[in-house]
Structures are given as C-alpha cells and as structure tokens.
Amino acid sequence: MNLIFLGAPGAGKGTQARLLQEREGIPQVSTGDMLRAAMVEGSPVGKRAKEYVEQGALVPDDVMIALIEERLVRPDARRGFVLDGFPRTLPQAEALDRMLERAGRVLDAVLYFDISDETILRRLTGRWVCRKAGHIYHLEYNPPKAPGQCDADGSELYQRVDDRPETVRHRLDVYHRETQPVVEFYRRRGVFATIDAEGDIEDVSRKVLGTIRARMELRA
Ligand code: AP5
C-alpha cells in the first residue's frame, strides 16, 4: 500500500503511522523524524533545516523533495509506505506525482486527519518523545509507565522545541496557509478519505485500519 497521512501538526499522524508500521508492516516515512535525525547527526541537510524546524517554518521544497526521492527508492519502501508529514506544499504534492509516475506506482489512499485547533494545542503541549527512536507519548492521553522514560527502549523522554505554545501557533498558521491547499488538491481524487481524529488513539486506529482495508478490497 502507498499511503499519505495528511493533517495538522498534532493531529496524530505519527502515532497512527507507527501503529500501522508495527501492526501491518507498512514502513512509516516521517519527514519530521528524518529532519530531526539529520539535525542530531549535524549533516548538511540537518544544518540547513535546523533554523526552519525550530521556528516552526517549512524547510524549502528542494530539500524536502530530494529527501523523499532518495527515501522512496530504498528496498523497504519499494513495497509500500506511509508518508507522514509529506507533501506539505503544492510543489511537493506535484513533485510526488511525478516521482510516482516515473516509478510506475500509484497512491492507494490519502487519509486526512480532521481535528480542531483546540484539540491540537492540548495534544502538542502534553507531548513527550523518546530520544532514541522517536516513540510518542502524551502526559495525559498516552503516558509512559515510568515518568520520563520510554516504555519501548528505556531512553529519556524530551519535549520538542517546536512544541512551545508560541511555536505551535505559528505551525498552525503555516499549516492553514501552505498545507490546507494540499488537502484540497487530493480531496478531488478517488483515493481521498477523511478520518475523524478527535477520538482516542485506539478509536482512530480502528478508523484508519477500516479505511485502508476497504481500499485494499476495492483494489483486489
Ligand atoms: P513533523 O515532525 O512532521 O511535525 P508535524 O506535522 O507538525 O506533526 P507532529 O509530529 O507535530 O504531529 P502528529 O500529527 O504526528 O501527531 P502525534 O502523533 O505526534 O515536522 C516538524 C517540522 O519539520 C515542521 O514544522 C517543518 O519545519 C519540518 N518539516 C517536516 N516535514 C516537512 C515538509 N514536508 N516540508 C517542509 N518542512 C517539513 O500526536 C501528537 C500528540 O498527541 C502526542 O503526544 C500523542 O501521544 C497524542 N495523541 C495522538 N493521537 C491521539 C489521540 N487519538 N488521542 C489523544 N492523544 C493523541
């Protein structure tokens, strides 16, 4: 399955993409995780992205398109992927169309996580992430068993610098201005589906799986 998870920051795309990877074996391709890893590494991409990510601005399209182009030809992603955080602008969406066409691949589903700005603020200000592998927690909705420690790998949990309330508000403005047109770009296509993302994690997961299975049946 070739999938896109679209939606505002904090809508739950990363949480659901990870669950899908664990439960169905479809690799999560998260541009946010890739950029944060590049920043820790201090690679040229990481150095170029740092200022944008920390301020909640979008990293330039040429950097993001090159990153995805290189990622989608790796062996695991040749069998399928969940794009989490890409595309986020119309030029990125158009570039993805060209990439897939050249590779003779099609999109099976574009899932749009529909959520209010109010819920987003609550989710992002309570989020903690594990240092080693990016496992995602929430102080209230999905707390770790031991405070400050990842259940999966024991590493330290931290708060992302871009989850500060003033940066979250900027990210939301950027989302409405730059990424909402991408939602409209895909809405006209048969592969588009809206997921009500206001429920709890398992509730949203059932909706995601139900939608994907329905698409697979249609395709078979
Ligand atoms: P990125 O890391 O992609 O951030 P984002 O899109 O803003 O998304 P988030 O990771 O904030 O949210 P999410 O939807 O994954 O929610 P999550 O599952 O964590 O990008 C970061 C930055 O990188 C960007 O600002 C930009 O600078 C740059 N960048 C990345 N891609 C780019 C691109 N293509 N072009 C240009 N720049 C790019 O959930 C949030 C919280 O809610 C967690 O605490 C979780 O536990 C909790 N939660 C999740 N689901 C539920 C639920 N159903 N009920 C209750 N709590 C829940």
PDB file of C-alpha atoms and ligand atoms in Angstrom:
ATOM      1  CA  MET A   1       0.000   0.000   0.000  1.00  0.00           C
ATOM      2  CA  ASN A   2       1.220   3.502  -0.867  1.00  0.00           C
ATOM      3  CA  LEU A   3      -0.390   5.866   1.629  1.00  0.00           C
ATOM      4  CA  ILE A   4      -0.318   9.522   2.652  1.00  0.00           C
ATOM      5  CA  PHE A   5      -1.359  10.727   6.109  1.00  0.00           C
ATOM      6  CA  LEU A   6      -2.330  14.391   5.872  1.00  0.00           C
ATOM      7  CA  GLY A   7      -3.318  16.727   8.671  1.00  0.00           C
ATOM      8  CA  ALA A   8      -2.341  19.484  11.035  1.00  0.00           C
ATOM      9  CA  PRO A   9       0.580  19.263  13.477  1.00  0.00           C
ATOM     10  CA  GLY A  10      -0.546  17.133  16.417  1.00  0.00           C
ATOM     11  CA  ALA A  11      -3.436  15.502  14.554  1.00  0.00           C
ATOM     12  CA  GLY A  12      -1.983  12.065  15.415  1.00  0.00           C
ATOM     13  CA  LYS A  13      -0.369  11.174  12.059  1.00  0.00           C
ATOM     14  CA  GLY A  14       2.888   9.982  13.627  1.00  0.00           C
ATOM     15  CA  THR A  15       1.120   7.939  16.325  1.00  0.00           C
ATOM     16  CA  GLN A  16      -1.059   6.168  13.739  1.00  0.00           C
ATOM     17  CA  ALA A  17       1.765   5.693  11.209  1.00  0.00           C
ATOM     18  CA  ARG A  18       3.845   3.957  13.895  1.00  0.00           C
ATOM     19  CA  LEU A  19       0.934   1.693  14.861  1.00  0.00           C
ATOM     20  CA  LEU A  20       0.378   0.791  11.219  1.00  0.00           C
ATOM     21  CA  GLN A  21       4.070   0.001  10.802  1.00  0.00           C
ATOM     22  CA  GLU A  22       4.001  -2.270  13.897  1.00  0.00           C
ATOM     23  CA  ARG A  23       0.685  -3.955  13.080  1.00  0.00           C
ATOM     24  CA  GLU A  24       0.743  -4.179   9.260  1.00  0.00           C
ATOM     25  CA  GLY A  25       4.452  -3.831   8.415  1.00  0.00           C
ATOM     26  CA  ILE A  26       3.988  -0.778   6.170  1.00  0.00           C
ATOM     27  CA  PRO A  27       7.074   1.464   6.682  1.00  0.00           C
ATOM     28  CA  GLN A  28       6.487   4.907   8.178  1.00  0.00           C
ATOM     29  CA  VAL A  29       8.272   7.643   6.253  1.00  0.00           C
ATOM     30  CA  SER A  30       8.210  10.665   8.562  1.00  0.00           C
ATOM     31  CA  THR A  31       9.928  13.756   7.183  1.00  0.00           C
ATOM     32  CA  GLY A  32       9.904  15.325  10.673  1.00  0.00           C
ATOM     33  CA  ASP A  33      11.772  12.298  12.129  1.00  0.00           C
ATOM     34  CA  MET A  34      14.209  12.322   9.186  1.00  0.00           C
ATOM     35  CA  LEU A  35      14.975  16.023   9.712  1.00  0.00           C
ATOM     36  CA  ARG A  36      15.398  15.645  13.492  1.00  0.00           C
ATOM     37  CA  ALA A  37      17.810  12.718  12.940  1.00  0.00           C
ATOM     38  CA  ALA A  38      19.772  14.803  10.388  1.00  0.00           C
ATOM     39  CA  MET A  39      19.947  17.678  12.894  1.00  0.00           C
ATOM     40  CA  VAL A  40      21.337  15.412  15.640  1.00  0.00           C
ATOM     41  CA  GLU A  41      23.856  13.998  13.152  1.00  0.00           C
ATOM     42  CA  GLY A  42      24.823  17.518  12.009  1.00  0.00           C
ATOM     43  CA  SER A  43      24.626  16.503   8.331  1.00  0.00           C
ATOM     44  CA  PRO A  44      24.357  19.229   5.623  1.00  0.00           C
ATOM     45  CA  VAL A  45      20.572  18.678   5.425  1.00  0.00           C
ATOM     46  CA  GLY A  46      20.319  18.874   9.227  1.00  0.00           C
ATOM     47  CA  LYS A  47      22.309  22.108   9.347  1.00  0.00           C
ATOM     48  CA  ARG A  48      20.152  23.668   6.627  1.00  0.00           C
ATOM     49  CA  ALA A  49      16.869  22.520   8.263  1.00  0.00           C
ATOM     50  CA  LYS A  50      17.603  23.411  11.919  1.00  0.00           C
ATOM     51  CA  GLU A  51      16.509  27.037  11.912  1.00  0.00           C
ATOM     52  CA  TYR A  52      13.281  26.323   9.999  1.00  0.00           C
ATOM     53  CA  VAL A  53      12.271  23.373  12.203  1.00  0.00           C
ATOM     54  CA  GLU A  54      12.965  25.165  15.476  1.00  0.00           C
ATOM     55  CA  GLN A  55      10.927  28.185  14.375  1.00  0.00           C
ATOM     56  CA  GLY A  56       8.032  26.042  13.098  1.00  0.00           C
ATOM     57  CA  ALA A  57       8.591  27.175   9.496  1.00  0.00           C
ATOM     58  CA  LEU A  58       8.673  24.885   6.458  1.00  0.00           C
ATOM     59  CA  VAL A  59      12.022  23.612   5.193  1.00  0.00           C
ATOM     60  CA  PRO A  60      12.480  24.630   1.494  1.00  0.00           C
ATOM     61  CA  ASP A  61      10.781  22.384  -1.063  1.00  0.00           C
ATOM     62  CA  ASP A  62      14.002  21.442  -2.912  1.00  0.00           C
ATOM     63  CA  VAL A  63      15.475  19.930   0.289  1.00  0.00           C
ATOM     64  CA  MET A  64      12.292  18.004   1.129  1.00  0.00           C
ATOM     65  CA  ILE A  65      11.717  16.680  -2.388  1.00  0.00           C
ATOM     66  CA  ALA A  66      15.327  15.409  -2.648  1.00  0.00           C
ATOM     67  CA  LEU A  67      14.977  13.734   0.782  1.00  0.00           C
ATOM     68  CA  ILE A  68      11.805  11.871  -0.217  1.00  0.00           C
ATOM     69  CA  GLU A  69      13.079  10.963  -3.659  1.00  0.00           C
ATOM     70  CA  GLU A  70      16.063   9.243  -2.056  1.00  0.00           C
ATOM     71  CA  ARG A  71      13.937   7.574   0.689  1.00  0.00           C
ATOM     72  CA  LEU A  72      11.257   6.059  -1.552  1.00  0.00           C
ATOM     73  CA  VAL A  73      13.723   4.037  -3.627  1.00  0.00           C
ATOM     74  CA  ARG A  74      15.133   2.209  -0.585  1.00  0.00           C
ATOM     75  CA  PRO A  75      14.236  -1.512  -0.538  1.00  0.00           C
ATOM     76  CA  ASP A  76      11.712  -1.365   2.343  1.00  0.00           C
ATOM     77  CA  ALA A  77       9.722   1.479   0.736  1.00  0.00           C
ATOM     78  CA  ARG A  78       9.599  -0.193  -2.659  1.00  0.00           C
ATOM     79  CA  ARG A  79       6.888  -2.492  -1.274  1.00  0.00           C
ATOM     80  CA  GLY A  80       4.835   0.359   0.195  1.00  0.00           C
ATOM     81  CA  PHE A  81       4.968   3.348   2.529  1.00  0.00           C
ATOM     82  CA  VAL A  82       3.028   5.683   4.789  1.00  0.00           C
ATOM     83  CA  LEU A  83       4.097   9.252   4.098  1.00  0.00           C
ATOM     84  CA  ASP A  84       3.776  11.188   7.367  1.00  0.00           C
ATOM     85  CA  GLY A  85       4.492  14.925   7.000  1.00  0.00           C
ATOM     86  CA  PHE A  86       4.955  14.985   3.205  1.00  0.00           C
ATOM     87  CA  PRO A  87       3.703  16.556   0.972  1.00  0.00           C
ATOM     88  CA  ARG A  88       3.068  19.813   2.814  1.00  0.00           C
ATOM     89  CA  THR A  89       3.006  22.300  -0.092  1.00  0.00           C
ATOM     90  CA  LEU A  90       1.537  22.165  -3.611  1.00  0.00           C
ATOM     91  CA  PRO A  91       5.012  21.975  -5.270  1.00  0.00           C
ATOM     92  CA  GLN A  92       5.792  18.954  -3.018  1.00  0.00           C
ATOM     93  CA  ALA A  93       2.493  17.269  -3.996  1.00  0.00           C
ATOM     94  CA  GLU A  94       3.179  17.856  -7.697  1.00  0.00           C
ATOM     95  CA  ALA A  95       6.738  16.543  -7.330  1.00  0.00           C
ATOM     96  CA  LEU A  96       5.419  13.402  -5.607  1.00  0.00           C
ATOM     97  CA  ASP A  97       3.009  12.799  -8.513  1.00  0.00           C
ATOM     98  CA  ARG A  98       5.927  12.989 -10.942  1.00  0.00           C
ATOM     99  CA  MET A  99       8.103  10.692  -8.778  1.00  0.00           C
ATOM    100  CA  LEU A 100       5.385   8.039  -8.542  1.00  0.00           C
ATOM    101  CA  GLU A 101       4.581   8.250 -12.233  1.00  0.00           C
ATOM    102  CA  ARG A 102       8.234   7.760 -13.178  1.00  0.00           C
ATOM    103  CA  ALA A 103       8.371   4.703 -10.898  1.00  0.00           C
ATOM    104  CA  GLY A 104       5.076   3.309 -12.259  1.00  0.00           C
ATOM    105  CA  ARG A 105       3.439   3.474  -8.826  1.00  0.00           C
ATOM    106  CA  VAL A 106       0.066   4.803  -7.687  1.00  0.00           C
ATOM    107  CA  LEU A 107      -1.342   6.166  -4.430  1.00  0.00           C
ATOM    108  CA  ASP A 108      -3.750   3.740  -2.770  1.00  0.00           C
ATOM    109  CA  ALA A 109      -5.156   6.132  -0.154  1.00  0.00           C
ATOM    110  CA  VAL A 110      -4.765   9.654   1.186  1.00  0.00           C
ATOM    111  CA  LEU A 111      -6.092   9.834   4.748  1.00  0.00           C
ATOM    112  CA  TYR A 112      -6.893  13.301   6.036  1.00  0.00           C
ATOM    113  CA  PHE A 113      -6.904  13.540   9.868  1.00  0.00           C
ATOM    114  CA  ASP A 114      -9.640  16.040  10.686  1.00  0.00           C
ATOM    115  CA  ILE A 115      -9.221  17.772  14.069  1.00  0.00           C
ATOM    116  CA  SER A 116      -9.885  21.147  15.751  1.00  0.00           C
ATOM    117  CA  ASP A 117      -7.106  23.649  16.597  1.00  0.00           C
ATOM    118  CA  GLU A 118      -8.226  23.444  20.248  1.00  0.00           C
ATOM    119  CA  THR A 119      -7.520  19.682  20.479  1.00  0.00           C
ATOM    120  CA  ILE A 120      -4.190  20.196  18.690  1.00  0.00           C
ATOM    121  CA  LEU A 121      -2.977  22.670  21.306  1.00  0.00           C
ATOM    122  CA  ARG A 122      -3.835  20.209  24.109  1.00  0.00           C
ATOM    123  CA  ARG A 123      -2.094  17.338  22.320  1.00  0.00           C
ATOM    124  CA  LEU A 124       1.106  19.187  21.444  1.00  0.00           C
ATOM    125  CA  THR A 125       1.702  20.881  24.764  1.00  0.00           C
ATOM    126  CA  GLY A 126       1.475  17.460  26.530  1.00  0.00           C
ATOM    127  CA  ARG A 127       3.632  15.528  24.045  1.00  0.00           C
ATOM    128  CA  TRP A 128       6.905  13.869  25.094  1.00  0.00           C
ATOM    129  CA  VAL A 129       9.102  11.969  22.633  1.00  0.00           C
ATOM    130  CA  CYS A 130      11.818   9.377  23.190  1.00  0.00           C
ATOM    131  CA  ARG A 131      15.356  10.443  22.419  1.00  0.00           C
ATOM    132  CA  LYS A 132      16.463   7.150  20.862  1.00  0.00           C
ATOM    133  CA  ALA A 133      13.733   6.219  18.380  1.00  0.00           C
ATOM    134  CA  GLY A 134      11.051   8.944  18.492  1.00  0.00           C
ATOM    135  CA  HIS A 135       8.353   6.875  20.283  1.00  0.00           C
ATOM    136  CA  ILE A 136       5.483   9.270  21.058  1.00  0.00           C
ATOM    137  CA  TYR A 137       3.770   9.811  24.448  1.00  0.00           C
ATOM    138  CA  HIS A 138       1.317  12.245  25.977  1.00  0.00           C
ATOM    139  CA  LEU A 139       1.357  13.133  29.673  1.00  0.00           C
ATOM    140  CA  GLU A 140      -2.405  12.653  29.962  1.00  0.00           C
ATOM    141  CA  TYR A 141      -3.621  10.615  26.936  1.00  0.00           C
ATOM    142  CA  ASN A 142      -0.759   8.136  26.496  1.00  0.00           C
ATOM    143  CA  PRO A 143       1.609   8.354  29.495  1.00  0.00           C
ATOM    144  CA  PRO A 144       4.761   6.218  29.794  1.00  0.00           C
ATOM    145  CA  LYS A 145       4.789   3.563  32.566  1.00  0.00           C
ATOM    146  CA  ALA A 146       7.772   5.224  34.293  1.00  0.00           C
ATOM    147  CA  PRO A 147       7.860   9.040  34.226  1.00  0.00           C
ATOM    148  CA  GLY A 148      10.387  10.471  31.758  1.00  0.00           C
ATOM    149  CA  GLN A 149      11.365   7.061  30.350  1.00  0.00           C
ATOM    150  CA  CYS A 150      10.404   5.315  27.100  1.00  0.00           C
ATOM    151  CA  ASP A 151       8.464   2.023  27.593  1.00  0.00           C
ATOM    152  CA  ALA A 152       9.885   0.569  24.371  1.00  0.00           C
ATOM    153  CA  ASP A 153      13.625   1.254  24.730  1.00  0.00           C
ATOM    154  CA  GLY A 154      14.169   2.871  28.155  1.00  0.00           C
ATOM    155  CA  SER A 155      15.629   6.062  26.685  1.00  0.00           C
ATOM    156  CA  GLU A 156      14.990   9.549  28.042  1.00  0.00           C
ATOM    157  CA  LEU A 157      11.825  11.430  27.017  1.00  0.00           C
ATOM    158  CA  TYR A 158      12.041  15.076  25.946  1.00  0.00           C
ATOM    159  CA  GLN A 159       9.756  17.873  24.734  1.00  0.00           C
ATOM    160  CA  ARG A 160      10.328  19.090  21.163  1.00  0.00           C
ATOM    161  CA  VAL A 161      11.457  22.739  20.968  1.00  0.00           C
ATOM    162  CA  ASP A 162       8.764  23.385  18.355  1.00  0.00           C
ATOM    163  CA  ASP A 163       6.037  22.259  20.817  1.00  0.00           C
ATOM    164  CA  ARG A 164       6.296  25.530  22.783  1.00  0.00           C
ATOM    165  CA  PRO A 165       2.843  27.218  22.696  1.00  0.00           C
ATOM    166  CA  GLU A 166       4.008  30.236  20.631  1.00  0.00           C
ATOM    167  CA  THR A 167       5.753  27.979  18.065  1.00  0.00           C
ATOM    168  CA  VAL A 168       2.712  25.661  17.889  1.00  0.00           C
ATOM    169  CA  ARG A 169       0.530  28.656  16.996  1.00  0.00           C
ATOM    170  CA  HIS A 170       2.962  29.595  14.210  1.00  0.00           C
ATOM    171  CA  ARG A 171       2.998  25.992  12.917  1.00  0.00           C
ATOM    172  CA  LEU A 172      -0.801  26.052  12.802  1.00  0.00           C
ATOM    173  CA  ASP A 173      -0.778  29.296  10.773  1.00  0.00           C
ATOM    174  CA  VAL A 174       1.744  27.753   8.371  1.00  0.00           C
ATOM    175  CA  TYR A 175      -0.407  24.624   8.132  1.00  0.00           C
ATOM    176  CA  HIS A 176      -3.573  26.566   7.257  1.00  0.00           C
ATOM    177  CA  ARG A 177      -1.744  28.689   4.682  1.00  0.00           C
ATOM    178  CA  GLU A 178       0.554  26.136   2.993  1.00  0.00           C
ATOM    179  CA  THR A 179      -0.844  22.649   3.656  1.00  0.00           C
ATOM    180  CA  GLN A 180      -4.628  23.156   3.564  1.00  0.00           C
ATOM    181  CA  PRO A 181      -4.371  23.668  -0.263  1.00  0.00           C
ATOM    182  CA  VAL A 182      -2.696  20.221  -0.430  1.00  0.00           C
ATOM    183  CA  VAL A 183      -5.776  18.723   1.286  1.00  0.00           C
ATOM    184  CA  GLU A 184      -7.933  20.312  -1.446  1.00  0.00           C
ATOM    185  CA  PHE A 185      -5.509  19.017  -4.129  1.00  0.00           C
ATOM    186  CA  TYR A 186      -6.159  15.410  -3.021  1.00  0.00           C
ATOM    187  CA  ARG A 187      -9.823  15.817  -1.992  1.00  0.00           C
ATOM    188  CA  ARG A 188     -10.840  15.743  -5.654  1.00  0.00           C
ATOM    189  CA  ARG A 189      -9.260  12.311  -6.137  1.00  0.00           C
ATOM    190  CA  GLY A 190     -10.956   8.942  -5.574  1.00  0.00           C
ATOM    191  CA  VAL A 191      -8.282   7.854  -3.092  1.00  0.00           C
ATOM    192  CA  PHE A 192      -9.107  10.626  -0.545  1.00  0.00           C
ATOM    193  CA  ALA A 193     -10.753   9.751   2.801  1.00  0.00           C
ATOM    194  CA  THR A 194     -11.424  11.861   5.901  1.00  0.00           C
ATOM    195  CA  ILE A 195     -10.716  10.365   9.337  1.00  0.00           C
ATOM    196  CA  ASP A 196     -12.359  11.933  12.378  1.00  0.00           C
ATOM    197  CA  ALA A 197      -9.195  12.270  14.523  1.00  0.00           C
ATOM    198  CA  GLU A 198     -10.843  13.579  17.711  1.00  0.00           C
ATOM    199  CA  GLY A 199     -11.308  10.152  19.356  1.00  0.00           C
ATOM    200  CA  ASP A 200      -8.759   8.265  21.467  1.00  0.00           C
ATOM    201  CA  ILE A 201      -5.759   6.510  19.898  1.00  0.00           C
ATOM    202  CA  GLU A 202      -7.425   3.070  19.532  1.00  0.00           C
ATOM    203  CA  ASP A 203     -10.627   4.590  18.192  1.00  0.00           C
ATOM    204  CA  VAL A 204      -8.701   6.489  15.484  1.00  0.00           C
ATOM    205  CA  SER A 205      -6.620   3.375  14.749  1.00  0.00           C
ATOM    206  CA  ARG A 206      -9.803   1.344  14.083  1.00  0.00           C
ATOM    207  CA  LYS A 207     -10.986   4.005  11.633  1.00  0.00           C
ATOM    208  CA  VAL A 208      -7.606   4.114   9.873  1.00  0.00           C
ATOM    209  CA  LEU A 209      -7.428   0.315   9.516  1.00  0.00           C
ATOM    210  CA  GLY A 210     -11.064   0.084   8.420  1.00  0.00           C
ATOM    211  CA  THR A 211     -10.488   2.674   5.686  1.00  0.00           C
ATOM    212  CA  ILE A 212      -7.281   1.046   4.459  1.00  0.00           C
ATOM    213  CA  ARG A 213      -8.850  -2.436   4.382  1.00  0.00           C
ATOM    214  CA  ALA A 214     -11.822  -1.100   2.405  1.00  0.00           C
ATOM    215  CA  ARG A 215      -9.365   0.369  -0.143  1.00  0.00           C
ATOM    216  CA  MET A 216      -7.488  -2.928  -0.369  1.00  0.00           C
ATOM    217  CA  GLU A 217     -10.734  -4.788  -1.066  1.00  0.00           C
ATOM    218  CA  LEU A 218     -11.627  -2.287  -3.773  1.00  0.00           C
ATOM    219  CA  ARG A 219      -8.191  -2.750  -5.317  1.00  0.00           C
ATOM    220  CA  ALA A 220      -8.291  -6.587  -5.195  1.00  0.00           C
TER     221      ALA A 220
HETATM  222  P1  AP5 B   1       6.690  16.985  11.857  1.00  0.00           P
HETATM  223  O1  AP5 B   1       7.502  16.226  12.814  1.00  0.00           O
HETATM  224  O2  AP5 B   1       6.137  16.312  10.648  1.00  0.00           O
HETATM  225  O3  AP5 B   1       5.558  17.706  12.678  1.00  0.00           O
HETATM  226  P2  AP5 B   1       4.012  17.907  12.368  1.00  0.00           P
HETATM  227  O4  AP5 B   1       3.447  17.604  11.036  1.00  0.00           O
HETATM  228  O5  AP5 B   1       3.842  19.294  12.797  1.00  0.00           O
HETATM  229  O6  AP5 B   1       3.355  16.787  13.093  1.00  0.00           O
HETATM  230  P3  AP5 B   1       3.559  16.371  14.546  1.00  0.00           P
HETATM  231  O7  AP5 B   1       4.690  15.403  14.673  1.00  0.00           O
HETATM  232  O8  AP5 B   1       3.644  17.613  15.407  1.00  0.00           O
HETATM  233  O9  AP5 B   1       2.139  15.730  14.872  1.00  0.00           O
HETATM  234  P4  AP5 B   1       1.470  14.336  14.528  1.00  0.00           P
HETATM  235  O10 AP5 B   1       0.268  14.562  13.653  1.00  0.00           O
HETATM  236  O11 AP5 B   1       2.464  13.339  14.043  1.00  0.00           O
HETATM  237  O12 AP5 B   1       0.936  13.984  15.983  1.00  0.00           O
HETATM  238  P5  AP5 B   1       1.463  12.880  17.034  1.00  0.00           P
HETATM  239  O13 AP5 B   1       1.096  11.527  16.551  1.00  0.00           O
HETATM  240  O14 AP5 B   1       2.876  13.145  17.435  1.00  0.00           O
HETATM  241  O15 AP5 B   1       7.511  18.244  11.321  1.00  0.00           O
HETATM  242  C1  AP5 B   1       8.295  19.051  12.176  1.00  0.00           C
HETATM  243  C2  AP5 B   1       8.932  20.176  11.361  1.00  0.00           C
HETATM  244  O16 AP5 B   1       9.781  19.619  10.332  1.00  0.00           O
HETATM  245  C3  AP5 B   1       7.963  21.088  10.596  1.00  0.00           C
HETATM  246  O17 AP5 B   1       7.435  22.113  11.415  1.00  0.00           O
HETATM  247  C4  AP5 B   1       8.886  21.625   9.495  1.00  0.00           C
HETATM  248  O18 AP5 B   1       9.749  22.603  10.000  1.00  0.00           O
HETATM  249  C5  AP5 B   1       9.707  20.397   9.132  1.00  0.00           C
HETATM  250  N1  AP5 B   1       9.112  19.574   8.066  1.00  0.00           N
HETATM  251  C6  AP5 B   1       8.700  18.276   8.175  1.00  0.00           C
HETATM  252  N2  AP5 B   1       8.196  17.847   7.010  1.00  0.00           N
HETATM  253  C7  AP5 B   1       8.293  18.888   6.135  1.00  0.00           C
HETATM  254  C8  AP5 B   1       7.918  19.071   4.760  1.00  0.00           C
HETATM  255  N3  AP5 B   1       7.343  18.071   4.062  1.00  0.00           N
HETATM  256  N4  AP5 B   1       8.149  20.270   4.198  1.00  0.00           N
HETATM  257  C9  AP5 B   1       8.750  21.281   4.900  1.00  0.00           C
HETATM  258  N5  AP5 B   1       9.119  21.179   6.194  1.00  0.00           N
HETATM  259  C10 AP5 B   1       8.883  19.985   6.808  1.00  0.00           C
HETATM  260  O19 AP5 B   1       0.486  13.247  18.276  1.00  0.00           O
HETATM  261  C11 AP5 B   1       0.608  14.448  18.996  1.00  0.00           C
HETATM  262  C12 AP5 B   1       0.354  14.192  20.494  1.00  0.00           C
HETATM  263  O20 AP5 B   1      -0.997  13.763  20.676  1.00  0.00           O
HETATM  264  C13 AP5 B   1       1.229  13.083  21.111  1.00  0.00           C
HETATM  265  O21 AP5 B   1       1.527  13.441  22.428  1.00  0.00           O
HETATM  266  C14 AP5 B   1       0.313  11.826  21.089  1.00  0.00           C
HETATM  267  O22 AP5 B   1       0.624  10.921  22.140  1.00  0.00           O
HETATM  268  C15 AP5 B   1      -1.057  12.452  21.262  1.00  0.00           C
HETATM  269  N6  AP5 B   1      -2.114  11.742  20.530  1.00  0.00           N
HETATM  270  C16 AP5 B   1      -2.025  11.229  19.261  1.00  0.00           C
HETATM  271  N7  AP5 B   1      -3.204  10.712  18.896  1.00  0.00           N
HETATM  272  C17 AP5 B   1      -4.058  10.903  19.949  1.00  0.00           C
HETATM  273  C18 AP5 B   1      -5.422  10.593  20.174  1.00  0.00           C
HETATM  274  N8  AP5 B   1      -6.164   9.979  19.229  1.00  0.00           N
HETATM  275  N9  AP5 B   1      -5.983  10.939  21.367  1.00  0.00           N
HETATM  276  C19 AP5 B   1      -5.241  11.585  22.328  1.00  0.00           C
HETATM  277  N10 AP5 B   1      -3.927  11.895  22.158  1.00  0.00           N
HETATM  278  C20 AP5 B   1      -3.347  11.568  20.984  1.00  0.00           C
END
